Amino acid sequence: MGAQSAGPLVVGVDSSTQSTKTLVVDAETGVVVARGQAPHTVSGGEGKESDPGQWWRALGEALAQCGDAARQASALSVGGQQHGLVALDAAGEPVRPAMLWNDVRPAPQSERLIAELGGAEAWADRVGSVPGPAFTVAKWAWLRANEPAAAAATTAVRLPHDYLTQRLTGEAVTDRGDASGTGWWASSTESYDLEILERVGLSAGALPRVALPGEAAGTVHADDLPLPRGALVAAGTGDNMAAALGLGLRPGQPVLSLGTSGTVYAVSTHRPADPTGTVAGFADARGDWLPLACTLNCTLAVDRVAALLGRDREAVEAGGSVVMLPFLDGERTPNLPGASGLVHGLRHGTTAGQLLQAAYDGAVFALLEALDRVLDKDAAADAPLLLIGGGARGRAWRDTVRRLSGRPVMVPEAQELVALGAAAQAAGLLLGEDPAAVARRWGTARGAEYEAQERDGAAWDRIATTLADSGALLRR
């Protein structure tokens, strides 16, 4: 064990696109006593797929790295990548690799579903979100259209975190947070929407039970993991909901997460329903809401531009008027699944450092533009932005966010916020407490503070104009 513990131990799991991380945490103090991590592989090419079995193996490897601490845990929770389609056969085995959140092949199915069920506004009113290609309902529709034999062999559909929870406990359980990213759980009724399920040929019986906030999924039944049998297992949740728990967010606190993808979100007491589809009207893991906008191109895209330019990722230069829209993987916000990267305003005098800065600006612009829609009327206009994710450690990312937002920025010291949030959920279950209050007691949001600086309105307007004028190119 890395540190002495005063209270019972809990395990938080972050099963993300690229890896599984595990933290063993003292439920009373929040001290991390052990940690582990094991990688995942994702298919290349047009589709983004992973074998769910490797998530399970990675979980075992990560827990093994935690040593005796994991074997002493009293409770556990899994935070997992959202939207992924895990199709299981009658024996509980995957019928094919899981389709991941960043697989944009279901774009045609997404468009058709939106049109067939009354348009974007009707979906927003009913489901809380307009189901883009990321949403599980579009992925299931794609599977039925393109791999009918696999769809016919499917008797159960799970999200990535549900799959791991089921293997841990033997129980088919999800939570309202992750379920709200499927497109077949309606936020208006907080239940599965039978008409939508019928439209896509899926039975409600193929889906997991939706646990209430604070309810257990079950106990550890798996024999092949270094965990005590009988330890409590919380319902778990999606990765963004887990990060919100990990920060102990109160309503109206804006979060900007800079990872492979970028997200902006805030907890709200009002049920969101954005008919433009920019904001996903997710539920949170506690009983409130988590309006969220996600971009596909964030740190990975900017790092790729830096590599193409042969520069360190921090080697940016101010000045110039070049604009870059770094939509290297298609884009979700704005909804341009077929887009590619675009550079405009290149001059003889443009430097490589200015071009790299333009990539940062383009990525941050997409997130900040969405933030205006995410925040509701209760949020203060000058509230500090909580900056999290790998990019938050980078000076160029921080400086760009401050320059384009005009807001103060806080960078929490706590790493691995998804796993910490899962641990807080497990601790809340074990101790009978609100998991966000547990995280606040742990002090997870403490960190460096950066003052607001004057907003760069000229750069903002340049990017906005280029985006508006490039519609035909970006939609090809």
Short mmCIF file of C-alpha atoms in Angstrom, two decimals:
data_model
loop_
_atom_site.label_atom_id
_atom_site.label_comp_id
_atom_site.label_asym_id
_atom_site.label_seq_id
_atom_site.Cartn_x
_atom_site.Cartn_y
_atom_site.Cartn_z
CA MET A 1 0.00 0.00 0.00
CA GLY A 2 1.22 3.47 -0.91
CA ALA A 3 -0.14 5.16 2.25
CA GLN A 4 -1.73 4.38 5.59
CA SER A 5 -5.51 4.40 5.70
CA ALA A 6 -7.81 5.49 8.51
CA GLY A 7 -11.17 4.34 7.17
CA PRO A 8 -12.54 1.52 5.01
CA LEU A 9 -11.08 1.19 1.52
CA VAL A 10 -13.01 1.61 -1.72
CA VAL A 11 -12.02 1.05 -5.35
CA GLY A 12 -12.79 3.47 -8.18
CA VAL A 13 -12.43 2.23 -11.76
CA ASP A 14 -12.04 4.35 -14.90
CA SER A 15 -12.55 2.16 -17.97
CA SER A 16 -11.78 4.63 -20.75
CA THR A 17 -11.14 4.40 -24.48
CA GLN A 18 -7.40 3.86 -24.11
CA SER A 19 -6.93 2.18 -20.71
CA THR A 20 -8.36 1.03 -17.40
CA LYS A 21 -7.23 2.86 -14.26
CA THR A 22 -7.96 1.73 -10.71
CA LEU A 23 -7.59 3.71 -7.49
CA VAL A 24 -7.86 2.28 -3.99
CA VAL A 25 -9.01 5.15 -1.79
CA ASP A 26 -9.55 5.67 1.94
CA ALA A 27 -13.31 6.32 2.11
CA GLU A 28 -12.95 8.76 5.01
CA THR A 29 -10.03 10.92 3.90
CA GLY A 30 -9.82 10.45 0.12
CA VAL A 31 -6.16 9.47 0.36
CA VAL A 32 -5.18 7.27 -2.59
CA VAL A 33 -3.41 4.24 -1.11
CA ALA A 34 -2.78 2.30 -4.35
CA ARG A 35 -3.22 2.70 -8.09
CA GLY A 36 -2.98 0.59 -11.23
CA GLN A 37 -3.34 1.03 -14.99
CA ALA A 38 -3.48 -1.29 -18.01
CA PRO A 39 -3.91 -0.35 -21.70
CA HIS A 40 -6.67 -1.10 -24.24
CA THR A 41 -6.36 -1.32 -28.00
CA VAL A 42 -8.81 0.36 -30.40
CA SER A 43 -9.16 -0.67 -34.03
CA GLY A 44 -7.84 1.72 -36.65
CA GLY A 45 -9.61 2.74 -39.83
CA GLU A 46 -13.14 4.03 -40.22
CA GLY A 47 -14.63 2.11 -37.29
CA LYS A 48 -13.55 2.55 -33.66
CA GLU A 49 -13.95 -0.81 -31.94
CA SER A 50 -12.59 -2.72 -28.94
CA ASP A 51 -12.99 -6.26 -27.62
CA PRO A 52 -14.89 -5.96 -24.30
CA GLY A 53 -12.93 -8.94 -22.99
CA GLN A 54 -9.78 -6.81 -22.93
CA TRP A 55 -11.51 -4.30 -20.62
CA TRP A 56 -12.03 -7.14 -18.16
CA ARG A 57 -8.44 -8.33 -18.49
CA ALA A 58 -7.20 -4.73 -18.09
CA LEU A 59 -9.33 -4.37 -14.95
CA GLY A 60 -7.69 -7.51 -13.52
CA GLU A 61 -4.20 -6.25 -14.38
CA ALA A 62 -4.84 -2.80 -12.91
CA LEU A 63 -6.27 -4.27 -9.69
CA ALA A 64 -3.32 -6.67 -9.40
CA GLN A 65 -0.98 -3.65 -9.48
CA CYS A 66 -2.84 -2.33 -6.40
CA GLY A 67 -1.64 -5.35 -4.39
CA ASP A 68 -3.16 -6.12 -0.98
CA ALA A 69 -5.08 -2.81 -0.89
CA ALA A 70 -7.55 -4.06 -3.54
CA ARG A 71 -8.11 -7.28 -1.60
CA GLN A 72 -9.15 -5.23 1.45
CA ALA A 73 -11.72 -3.09 -0.37
CA SER A 74 -15.24 -2.91 1.04
CA ALA A 75 -16.91 -1.36 -2.04
CA LEU A 76 -16.22 -0.67 -5.70
CA SER A 77 -17.68 1.34 -8.58
CA VAL A 78 -16.98 1.48 -12.33
CA GLY A 79 -16.96 4.69 -14.35
CA GLY A 80 -16.84 3.89 -18.05
CA GLN A 81 -16.65 5.46 -21.50
CA GLN A 82 -20.15 6.49 -22.57
CA HIS A 83 -22.30 5.43 -25.53
CA GLY A 84 -20.39 2.25 -26.47
CA LEU A 85 -22.49 -0.61 -27.88
CA VAL A 86 -21.75 -3.98 -26.26
CA ALA A 87 -23.92 -6.65 -27.93
CA LEU A 88 -24.07 -9.95 -26.01
CA ASP A 89 -25.39 -13.39 -27.03
CA ALA A 90 -27.47 -15.78 -24.93
CA ALA A 91 -24.31 -17.01 -23.15
CA GLY A 92 -23.34 -13.45 -22.21
CA GLU A 93 -20.46 -13.35 -24.70
CA PRO A 94 -19.91 -10.41 -27.08
CA VAL A 95 -21.23 -11.20 -30.57
CA ARG A 96 -18.71 -8.74 -32.06
CA PRO A 97 -16.28 -6.05 -30.81
CA ALA A 98 -17.88 -3.09 -29.03
CA MET A 99 -18.57 -0.01 -31.16
CA LEU A 100 -17.11 2.95 -29.27
CA TRP A 101 -18.40 6.49 -28.70
CA ASN A 102 -16.07 7.99 -31.35
CA ASP A 103 -17.22 5.66 -34.15
CA VAL A 104 -19.03 8.03 -36.56
CA ARG A 105 -20.18 5.36 -39.06
CA PRO A 106 -23.77 5.58 -37.70
CA ALA A 107 -24.18 9.18 -39.00
CA PRO A 108 -26.81 8.11 -41.62
CA GLN A 109 -28.77 6.12 -39.01
CA SER A 110 -28.62 9.10 -36.63
CA GLU A 111 -30.07 11.42 -39.27
CA ARG A 112 -32.82 8.96 -40.18
CA LEU A 113 -33.85 8.34 -36.57
CA ILE A 114 -34.07 12.08 -35.88
CA ALA A 115 -36.29 12.58 -38.94
CA GLU A 116 -38.50 9.52 -38.34
CA LEU A 117 -39.37 10.43 -34.77
CA GLY A 118 -40.46 14.03 -35.18
CA GLY A 119 -37.21 15.94 -35.68
CA ALA A 120 -34.57 17.39 -33.38
CA GLU A 121 -36.93 19.38 -31.17
CA ALA A 122 -39.15 16.36 -30.49
CA TRP A 123 -36.11 14.27 -29.51
CA ALA A 124 -34.79 17.01 -27.22
CA ASP A 125 -38.18 17.37 -25.49
CA ARG A 126 -38.60 13.65 -25.02
CA VAL A 127 -35.13 12.15 -24.61
CA GLY A 128 -33.26 15.28 -23.52
CA SER A 129 -30.76 14.92 -26.38
CA VAL A 130 -30.73 14.79 -30.17
CA PRO A 131 -29.08 11.41 -30.87
CA GLY A 132 -25.90 12.06 -32.84
CA PRO A 133 -23.76 9.24 -34.31
CA ALA A 134 -22.13 8.67 -30.90
CA PHE A 135 -25.40 7.62 -29.25
CA THR A 136 -25.99 3.92 -28.66
CA VAL A 137 -29.36 3.97 -30.43
CA ALA A 138 -27.68 5.06 -33.69
CA LYS A 139 -25.00 2.38 -33.26
CA TRP A 140 -27.64 -0.31 -32.75
CA ALA A 141 -29.50 0.89 -35.86
CA TRP A 142 -26.20 0.73 -37.79
CA LEU A 143 -25.59 -2.83 -36.57
CA ARG A 144 -29.06 -3.97 -37.68
CA ALA A 145 -28.56 -2.39 -41.11
CA ASN A 146 -24.98 -3.53 -41.72
CA GLU A 147 -24.53 -6.74 -39.70
CA PRO A 148 -28.01 -8.28 -39.43
CA ALA A 149 -26.65 -11.68 -38.32
CA ALA A 150 -24.82 -10.07 -35.37
CA ALA A 151 -27.94 -8.09 -34.44
CA ALA A 152 -30.09 -11.25 -34.64
CA ALA A 153 -27.68 -13.11 -32.35
CA THR A 154 -27.85 -10.31 -29.75
CA THR A 155 -30.01 -11.03 -26.71
CA ALA A 156 -28.62 -8.28 -24.43
CA VAL A 157 -27.22 -4.79 -25.01
CA ARG A 158 -24.92 -3.13 -22.50
CA LEU A 159 -22.85 0.02 -22.18
CA PRO A 160 -19.15 -0.49 -21.35
CA HIS A 161 -19.59 0.23 -17.63
CA ASP A 162 -22.69 -2.03 -17.48
CA TYR A 163 -20.70 -4.87 -19.04
CA LEU A 164 -18.01 -4.66 -16.36
CA THR A 165 -20.57 -4.27 -13.55
CA GLN A 166 -22.39 -7.36 -14.83
CA ARG A 167 -19.20 -9.42 -14.91
CA LEU A 168 -18.39 -8.26 -11.38
CA THR A 169 -21.81 -8.95 -9.88
CA GLY A 170 -23.75 -11.21 -12.24
CA GLU A 171 -26.44 -8.50 -12.30
CA ALA A 172 -27.70 -6.52 -15.31
CA VAL A 173 -27.66 -2.98 -13.89
CA THR A 174 -26.94 0.50 -15.21
CA ASP A 175 -27.54 3.99 -13.82
CA ARG A 176 -29.51 7.01 -15.05
CA GLY A 177 -26.32 8.93 -15.92
CA ASP A 178 -24.92 6.46 -18.44
CA ALA A 179 -28.40 5.38 -19.60
CA SER A 180 -29.11 8.99 -20.58
CA GLY A 181 -26.49 8.68 -23.34
CA THR A 182 -28.20 5.79 -25.10
CA GLY A 183 -31.00 7.64 -26.92
CA TRP A 184 -33.58 5.11 -25.68
CA TRP A 185 -33.79 6.32 -22.07
CA ALA A 186 -36.11 9.33 -21.96
CA SER A 187 -35.21 12.07 -19.49
CA SER A 188 -38.82 13.30 -19.61
CA THR A 189 -40.06 10.09 -17.94
CA GLU A 190 -36.74 8.79 -16.51
CA SER A 191 -37.42 5.41 -18.12
CA TYR A 192 -36.75 3.43 -21.29
CA ASP A 193 -38.79 4.75 -24.22
CA LEU A 194 -40.70 1.75 -25.60
CA GLU A 195 -41.66 3.47 -28.85
CA ILE A 196 -38.03 4.25 -29.68
CA LEU A 197 -37.01 0.69 -28.77
CA GLU A 198 -39.74 -0.73 -31.00
CA ARG A 199 -38.61 1.55 -33.84
CA VAL A 200 -35.08 0.08 -33.68
CA GLY A 201 -36.19 -3.50 -33.04
CA LEU A 202 -34.90 -3.84 -29.49
CA SER A 203 -36.75 -5.25 -26.50
CA ALA A 204 -36.63 -3.51 -23.11
CA GLY A 205 -35.89 -6.98 -21.73
CA ALA A 206 -32.51 -6.86 -23.48
CA LEU A 207 -31.50 -3.83 -21.41
CA PRO A 208 -30.22 -3.57 -17.83
CA ARG A 209 -32.26 -2.36 -14.86
CA VAL A 210 -31.68 1.34 -14.14
CA ALA A 211 -30.59 1.66 -10.50
CA LEU A 212 -31.67 4.68 -8.48
CA PRO A 213 -28.95 7.06 -7.21
CA GLY A 214 -27.38 5.56 -4.10
CA GLU A 215 -28.58 2.05 -4.93
CA ALA A 216 -26.17 -0.90 -5.13
CA ALA A 217 -25.81 -3.01 -8.27
CA GLY A 218 -24.91 -6.04 -6.17
CA THR A 219 -21.80 -7.59 -4.63
CA VAL A 220 -18.60 -9.01 -6.09
CA HIS A 221 -19.22 -12.54 -7.41
CA ALA A 222 -16.29 -12.79 -9.83
CA ASP A 223 -13.56 -15.23 -8.79
CA ASP A 224 -10.89 -14.13 -11.28
CA LEU A 225 -10.16 -10.68 -9.83
CA PRO A 226 -8.08 -9.72 -6.76
CA LEU A 227 -11.16 -8.40 -4.92
CA PRO A 228 -12.93 -9.75 -1.85
CA ARG A 229 -16.08 -11.74 -2.68
CA GLY A 230 -19.14 -10.01 -1.28
CA ALA A 231 -17.71 -6.47 -1.50
CA LEU A 232 -20.43 -3.94 -2.39
CA VAL A 233 -20.62 -2.83 -6.03
CA ALA A 234 -22.26 0.54 -6.76
CA ALA A 235 -24.30 1.07 -9.92
CA GLY A 236 -21.37 2.85 -11.57
CA THR A 237 -21.91 5.53 -14.20
CA GLY A 238 -20.56 7.14 -17.37
CA ASP A 239 -17.12 8.72 -17.33
CA ASN A 240 -18.35 12.32 -17.48
CA MET A 241 -20.85 11.74 -14.66
CA ALA A 242 -18.09 10.10 -12.61
CA ALA A 243 -15.76 13.09 -13.17
CA ALA A 244 -18.56 15.44 -12.01
CA LEU A 245 -18.87 13.34 -8.84
CA GLY A 246 -15.08 13.30 -8.48
CA LEU A 247 -15.04 17.11 -8.43
CA GLY A 248 -17.97 17.28 -6.00
CA LEU A 249 -19.62 19.71 -8.43
CA ARG A 250 -22.36 22.04 -7.28
CA PRO A 251 -24.92 23.36 -9.81
CA GLY A 252 -23.59 26.08 -12.11
CA GLN A 253 -19.86 25.29 -11.81
CA PRO A 254 -18.54 25.01 -15.39
CA VAL A 255 -16.03 22.27 -16.26
CA LEU A 256 -13.87 22.13 -19.36
CA SER A 257 -12.19 18.74 -19.86
CA LEU A 258 -9.26 18.50 -22.26
CA GLY A 259 -8.61 14.90 -23.24
CA THR A 260 -8.58 12.87 -26.47
CA SER A 261 -12.01 14.40 -26.81
CA GLY A 262 -13.00 17.69 -25.21
CA THR A 263 -16.07 18.20 -23.05
CA VAL A 264 -17.79 21.11 -21.33
CA TYR A 265 -20.44 20.48 -18.71
CA ALA A 266 -22.03 21.68 -15.50
CA VAL A 267 -24.46 20.17 -13.01
CA SER A 268 -27.94 21.67 -13.32
CA THR A 269 -31.16 21.30 -11.36
CA HIS A 270 -33.12 21.95 -14.60
CA ARG A 271 -33.72 19.14 -17.11
CA PRO A 272 -31.89 20.20 -20.30
CA ALA A 273 -33.44 19.92 -23.78
CA ASP A 274 -31.38 21.64 -26.50
CA PRO A 275 -33.13 21.31 -29.89
CA THR A 276 -29.93 22.28 -31.75
CA GLY A 277 -28.30 19.05 -30.54
CA THR A 278 -25.18 20.91 -29.38
CA VAL A 279 -25.83 20.03 -25.75
CA ALA A 280 -26.53 16.46 -24.69
CA GLY A 281 -29.15 16.55 -21.94
CA PHE A 282 -27.53 13.91 -19.76
CA ALA A 283 -28.65 12.93 -16.29
CA ASP A 284 -26.00 12.95 -13.59
CA ALA A 285 -25.31 10.10 -11.17
CA ARG A 286 -27.03 11.82 -8.22
CA GLY A 287 -30.53 12.83 -9.33
CA ASP A 288 -29.72 16.16 -11.03
CA TRP A 289 -28.74 16.80 -14.65
CA LEU A 290 -25.45 17.13 -16.53
CA PRO A 291 -25.89 19.17 -19.72
CA LEU A 292 -22.75 18.44 -21.72
CA ALA A 293 -21.19 19.20 -25.09
CA CYS A 294 -18.44 16.99 -26.49
CA THR A 295 -15.93 17.60 -29.27
CA LEU A 296 -14.07 14.74 -30.95
CA ASN A 297 -10.90 16.73 -31.67
CA CYS A 298 -8.98 17.96 -28.66
CA THR A 299 -5.52 17.00 -27.36
CA LEU A 300 -4.95 14.18 -29.87
CA ALA A 301 -5.71 16.47 -32.83
CA VAL A 302 -3.51 19.30 -31.57
CA ASP A 303 -0.67 16.86 -30.80
CA ARG A 304 -0.99 15.54 -34.35
CA VAL A 305 -0.63 19.07 -35.74
CA ALA A 306 2.44 19.61 -33.54
CA ALA A 307 3.95 16.35 -34.85
CA LEU A 308 3.26 17.36 -38.48
CA LEU A 309 5.01 20.67 -37.83
CA GLY A 310 7.89 18.94 -36.04
CA ARG A 311 7.33 21.07 -32.93
CA ASP A 312 6.94 20.44 -29.24
CA ARG A 313 3.28 20.81 -28.26
CA GLU A 314 4.10 23.85 -26.11
CA ALA A 315 6.03 25.65 -28.90
CA VAL A 316 3.25 28.08 -29.84
CA GLU A 317 3.71 31.65 -31.04
CA ALA A 318 1.31 34.59 -30.82
CA GLY A 319 0.33 36.77 -33.75
CA GLY A 320 -0.78 36.28 -37.32
CA SER A 321 -4.30 35.76 -38.62
CA VAL A 322 -4.27 32.09 -39.61
CA VAL A 323 -7.31 30.00 -38.56
CA MET A 324 -7.33 26.22 -38.12
CA LEU A 325 -10.39 24.06 -37.56
CA PRO A 326 -8.69 20.86 -36.37
CA PHE A 327 -11.56 18.47 -37.23
CA LEU A 328 -9.22 15.59 -38.06
CA ASP A 329 -11.67 12.85 -37.02
CA GLY A 330 -14.89 14.42 -38.26
CA GLU A 331 -16.61 16.47 -35.56
CA ARG A 332 -19.47 16.06 -33.12
CA THR A 333 -19.70 19.69 -31.91
CA PRO A 334 -20.38 21.31 -34.29
CA ASN A 335 -22.12 18.26 -35.83
CA LEU A 336 -19.93 17.67 -38.89
CA PRO A 337 -19.24 13.90 -38.94
CA GLY A 338 -17.69 13.99 -42.42
CA ALA A 339 -15.46 17.01 -41.84
CA SER A 340 -11.68 17.10 -42.06
CA GLY A 341 -9.18 19.67 -40.82
CA LEU A 342 -9.25 23.08 -42.45
CA VAL A 343 -6.66 25.88 -42.56
CA HIS A 344 -7.56 29.39 -43.72
CA GLY A 345 -5.60 32.65 -43.84
CA LEU A 346 -2.15 31.13 -44.41
CA ARG A 347 0.43 33.83 -45.40
CA HIS A 348 4.15 33.95 -46.27
CA GLY A 349 4.72 35.42 -42.84
CA THR A 350 2.81 32.73 -40.93
CA THR A 351 5.13 30.79 -38.61
CA ALA A 352 4.87 27.14 -37.56
CA GLY A 353 4.28 28.32 -33.99
CA GLN A 354 1.34 30.51 -35.09
CA LEU A 355 -0.13 27.58 -37.01
CA LEU A 356 0.14 25.40 -33.90
CA GLN A 357 -1.49 28.14 -31.78
CA ALA A 358 -4.30 28.26 -34.36
CA ALA A 359 -4.91 24.53 -33.78
CA TYR A 360 -5.26 25.18 -30.03
CA ASP A 361 -7.56 28.13 -30.73
CA GLY A 362 -9.80 26.09 -33.04
CA ALA A 363 -10.13 23.24 -30.53
CA VAL A 364 -10.85 25.57 -27.58
CA PHE A 365 -13.27 27.73 -29.60
CA ALA A 366 -15.53 24.73 -30.29
CA LEU A 367 -15.68 23.96 -26.55
CA LEU A 368 -16.26 27.52 -25.35
CA GLU A 369 -18.95 28.17 -27.96
CA ALA A 370 -20.78 25.11 -26.64
CA LEU A 371 -20.30 26.24 -23.01
CA ASP A 372 -22.68 29.16 -23.58
CA ARG A 373 -25.43 26.63 -24.28
CA VAL A 374 -24.43 24.27 -21.45
CA LEU A 375 -24.74 26.84 -18.66
CA ASP A 376 -28.26 27.69 -17.51
CA LYS A 377 -29.66 30.85 -16.01
CA ASP A 378 -28.42 29.94 -12.51
CA ALA A 379 -24.74 29.98 -13.54
CA ALA A 380 -22.64 33.08 -12.88
CA ALA A 381 -21.10 34.67 -15.99
CA ASP A 382 -17.74 35.07 -14.25
CA ALA A 383 -17.61 31.68 -12.50
CA PRO A 384 -14.13 30.12 -12.74
CA LEU A 385 -13.67 27.38 -15.33
CA LEU A 386 -12.54 24.12 -13.74
CA LEU A 387 -9.96 22.81 -16.22
CA ILE A 388 -9.40 19.03 -16.09
CA GLY A 389 -8.00 16.24 -18.27
CA GLY A 390 -4.49 15.73 -19.63
CA GLY A 391 -4.50 19.08 -21.46
CA ALA A 392 -5.10 21.02 -18.22
CA ARG A 393 -1.44 20.37 -17.30
CA GLY A 394 -0.26 22.09 -20.48
CA ARG A 395 0.58 25.79 -20.38
CA ALA A 396 -0.51 26.34 -24.01
CA TRP A 397 -3.94 24.82 -23.32
CA ARG A 398 -4.43 26.87 -20.13
CA ASP A 399 -3.32 30.10 -21.79
CA THR A 400 -5.59 29.51 -24.78
CA VAL A 401 -8.62 28.84 -22.56
CA ARG A 402 -7.96 32.00 -20.55
CA ARG A 403 -7.43 34.13 -23.67
CA LEU A 404 -10.58 32.97 -25.46
CA SER A 405 -12.91 32.68 -22.42
CA GLY A 406 -12.06 35.79 -20.40
CA ARG A 407 -12.81 33.72 -17.27
CA PRO A 408 -10.60 32.78 -14.33
CA VAL A 409 -9.34 29.19 -14.49
CA MET A 410 -8.80 26.62 -11.75
CA VAL A 411 -6.80 23.44 -12.32
CA PRO A 412 -7.54 20.82 -9.65
CA GLU A 413 -4.48 18.95 -8.37
CA ALA A 414 -6.40 15.69 -8.25
CA GLN A 415 -5.61 13.37 -11.15
CA GLU A 416 -7.78 10.52 -12.44
CA LEU A 417 -11.06 12.29 -11.62
CA VAL A 418 -13.21 9.60 -13.25
CA ALA A 419 -11.73 6.90 -11.02
CA LEU A 420 -11.93 9.27 -8.02
CA GLY A 421 -15.61 9.93 -8.78
CA ALA A 422 -16.29 6.21 -9.00
CA ALA A 423 -14.50 5.81 -5.65
CA ALA A 424 -16.66 8.60 -4.20
CA GLN A 425 -19.77 6.78 -5.45
CA ALA A 426 -18.55 3.56 -3.80
CA ALA A 427 -17.77 5.46 -0.58
CA GLY A 428 -21.19 7.15 -0.63
CA LEU A 429 -22.87 3.75 -0.97
CA LEU A 430 -20.77 2.25 1.82
CA LEU A 431 -21.18 5.19 4.23
CA GLY A 432 -24.73 6.21 3.29
CA GLU A 433 -23.60 9.67 2.12
CA ASP A 434 -24.05 11.90 -0.94
CA PRO A 435 -21.05 10.98 -3.16
CA ALA A 436 -20.52 14.61 -4.24
CA ALA A 437 -20.35 15.62 -0.58
CA VAL A 438 -17.82 12.82 -0.03
CA ALA A 439 -15.66 14.25 -2.85
CA ARG A 440 -15.92 17.76 -1.39
CA ARG A 441 -14.78 16.39 1.96
CA TRP A 442 -11.83 14.83 0.16
CA GLY A 443 -10.95 18.27 -1.31
CA THR A 444 -10.61 16.97 -4.86
CA ALA A 445 -11.20 20.35 -6.56
CA ARG A 446 -8.34 22.13 -4.78
CA GLY A 447 -5.56 23.35 -7.05
CA ALA A 448 -3.86 26.20 -8.88
CA GLU A 449 -5.88 29.32 -9.69
CA TYR A 450 -5.27 31.61 -12.66
CA GLU A 451 -6.77 35.11 -12.95
CA ALA A 452 -9.07 36.11 -15.78
CA GLN A 453 -7.47 37.96 -18.67
CA GLU A 454 -9.00 40.11 -21.36
CA ARG A 455 -10.84 38.08 -23.96
CA ASP A 456 -9.29 37.93 -27.46
CA GLY A 457 -12.42 38.96 -29.37
CA ALA A 458 -10.54 39.35 -32.67
CA ALA A 459 -9.37 35.72 -32.68
CA TRP A 460 -12.85 34.56 -31.63
CA ASP A 461 -14.52 36.46 -34.49
CA ARG A 462 -11.95 35.18 -37.01
CA ILE A 463 -12.66 31.56 -36.09
CA ALA A 464 -16.45 32.06 -35.98
CA THR A 465 -16.45 33.68 -39.43
CA THR A 466 -14.26 30.95 -40.95
CA LEU A 467 -16.50 28.24 -39.50
CA ALA A 468 -19.65 29.92 -40.80
CA ASP A 469 -18.16 30.46 -44.28
CA SER A 470 -16.80 26.90 -44.62
CA GLY A 471 -20.10 25.05 -44.28
CA ALA A 472 -20.09 23.40 -47.72
CA LEU A 473 -16.50 22.19 -47.41
CA LEU A 474 -16.99 20.82 -43.90
CA ARG A 475 -20.21 19.00 -44.79
CA ARG A 476 -18.79 17.11 -47.76
#
